[in-house]
Coordinates of C-alpha atoms in Angstrom, one line a residue:
M1482 CA 84.8 79.6 76.6
E1483 CA 83.0 80.9 79.7
Q1484 CA 86.0 80.3 81.9
N1485 CA 88.2 82.2 79.5
F1486 CA 85.7 85.1 79.4
N1487 CA 85.6 85.2 83.2
E1488 CA 89.3 85.4 83.5
A1489 CA 89.5 88.1 80.8
L1490 CA 86.7 90.0 82.5
L1491 CA 88.5 90.0 85.9
K1492 CA 91.7 91.2 84.3
L1493 CA 89.9 94.0 82.5
C1494 CA 88.3 95.1 85.7
M1495 CA 91.7 95.1 87.5
L1496 CA 93.2 97.2 84.7
L1497 CA 90.4 99.7 84.7
Y1498 CA 90.4 100.3 88.5
R1499 CA 94.2 100.6 88.5
I1500 CA 94.9 102.6 85.4
D1501 CA 94.4 106.0 86.9
G1502 CA 96.7 105.3 89.8
K1503 CA 94.1 105.4 92.5
I1504 CA 91.7 102.7 93.7
T1505 CA 88.6 104.0 95.3
L1506 CA 86.4 102.1 97.7
S1507 CA 83.5 102.1 95.3
E1508 CA 85.7 100.6 92.5
Q1509 CA 86.9 97.9 94.9
D1510 CA 83.4 97.2 96.0
Y1511 CA 82.3 96.9 92.3
Y1512 CA 85.2 94.6 91.5
D1513 CA 84.4 92.5 94.6
S1514 CA 80.8 92.1 93.4
V1515 CA 81.9 91.0 90.0
Y1516 CA 84.4 88.6 91.6
R1517 CA 81.8 87.1 93.9
H1518 CA 79.4 86.4 91.0
I1519 CA 81.9 84.7 88.8
H1520 CA 81.1 81.1 88.0
W1521 CA 84.7 79.8 88.4
Q1522 CA 85.8 76.6 86.7
G1523 CA 89.5 77.3 86.4
E1524 CA 92.3 74.9 87.0
D1525 CA 93.8 77.4 89.4
D1526 CA 92.0 78.5 92.6
L1527 CA 90.2 81.8 92.0
E1528 CA 92.2 83.5 94.7
E1529 CA 95.5 82.3 93.2
F1530 CA 94.3 83.5 89.7
Q1531 CA 93.5 86.9 91.2
R1532 CA 97.0 87.2 92.9
Q1533 CA 98.8 86.3 89.6
S1534 CA 96.6 88.7 87.6
I1535 CA 97.1 91.6 90.0
H1536 CA 100.9 91.3 89.4
Q1537 CA 100.3 91.0 85.6
V1538 CA 98.1 94.1 85.5
R1539 CA 100.4 96.1 87.7
D1540 CA 103.2 95.4 85.3
V1541 CA 101.0 96.4 82.3
V1542 CA 100.1 99.7 84.0
E1543 CA 103.7 100.5 84.9
N1544 CA 105.6 99.2 81.9
C1545 CA 103.4 98.3 78.9
D1546 CA 100.7 99.6 76.6
P1547 CA 97.3 99.0 78.3
K1548 CA 95.6 99.0 74.9
E1549 CA 97.8 96.2 73.7
F1550 CA 96.8 94.3 76.9
V1551 CA 93.1 94.9 76.3
M1552 CA 93.5 93.7 72.7
S1553 CA 95.1 90.5 74.0
L1554 CA 91.8 89.9 75.8
K1555 CA 89.7 90.4 72.7
D1556 CA 88.8 86.8 71.8
D1557 CA 87.8 85.9 75.3
L1558 CA 85.9 89.1 76.0
S1559 CA 84.0 88.6 72.7
F1560 CA 82.3 85.6 74.2
N1561 CA 79.9 88.0 75.9
A1562 CA 80.9 91.4 74.5
K1563 CA 77.8 93.1 75.8
K1564 CA 78.4 92.0 79.4
A1565 CA 82.1 92.8 79.1
Y1566 CA 81.4 96.4 78.0
A1567 CA 78.7 96.9 80.6
V1568 CA 81.0 95.8 83.4
A1569 CA 83.8 98.0 82.1
Q1570 CA 81.5 101.0 82.0
G1571 CA 80.3 100.2 85.5
I1572 CA 83.7 100.0 87.0
C1573 CA 84.8 103.2 85.3
H1574 CA 81.8 105.2 86.3
I1575 CA 81.2 103.8 89.8
D1576 CA 83.4 106.4 91.5
G1577 CA 81.6 109.3 89.9
E1578 CA 84.6 110.4 87.8
L1579 CA 86.0 109.1 84.5
A1580 CA 89.7 109.5 84.3
E1581 CA 91.2 110.2 80.9
Q1582 CA 93.0 106.8 80.9
E1583 CA 89.7 105.0 81.7
Q1584 CA 87.9 106.9 78.9
E1585 CA 90.6 105.9 76.4
I1586 CA 90.3 102.3 77.3
L1587 CA 86.5 102.3 77.2
E1588 CA 86.6 103.9 73.7
Y1589 CA 89.2 101.5 72.5
L1590 CA 87.2 98.5 73.9
K1591 CA 84.0 99.7 72.3
N1592 CA 85.4 100.8 68.9
R1593 CA 88.3 98.4 68.3
V1594 CA 88.3 95.4 70.5
L1595 CA 84.6 94.5 70.8
A1596 CA 83.1 96.5 67.9
K1597 CA 82.1 93.5 65.8
S1598 CA 80.9 91.5 68.7
L1599 CA 78.8 94.4 70.1
D1600 CA 77.2 95.0 66.7
K1601 CA 76.1 91.3 66.7
A1602 CA 74.7 91.6 70.2
I1603 CA 72.4 94.5 69.4

């Protein structure tokens, strides 16, 4: 369960720092901090997982509905909904501006994807 959460959390972070079309140094630093503190137990190497996920997220941003992608992470993110939402907020706010796309995903994450899990965590 924790491994699935870690994978989903990294993908969510990648999506959030890419969704507005610009990656700031502060967003990259925040992501790197999350990445370094992940307790990785995956079958694939963490760096290989990251490379694959970058391509997947890039495709989502360019060709798909990001909300649908976030919803696909629901079960895994619900493992620790409070942490998932806190990290999402952190990466969205770290650069001092909240892009419209970031705001939409945060609201969707809070009100649709993690709503039940967040209520239980409070």
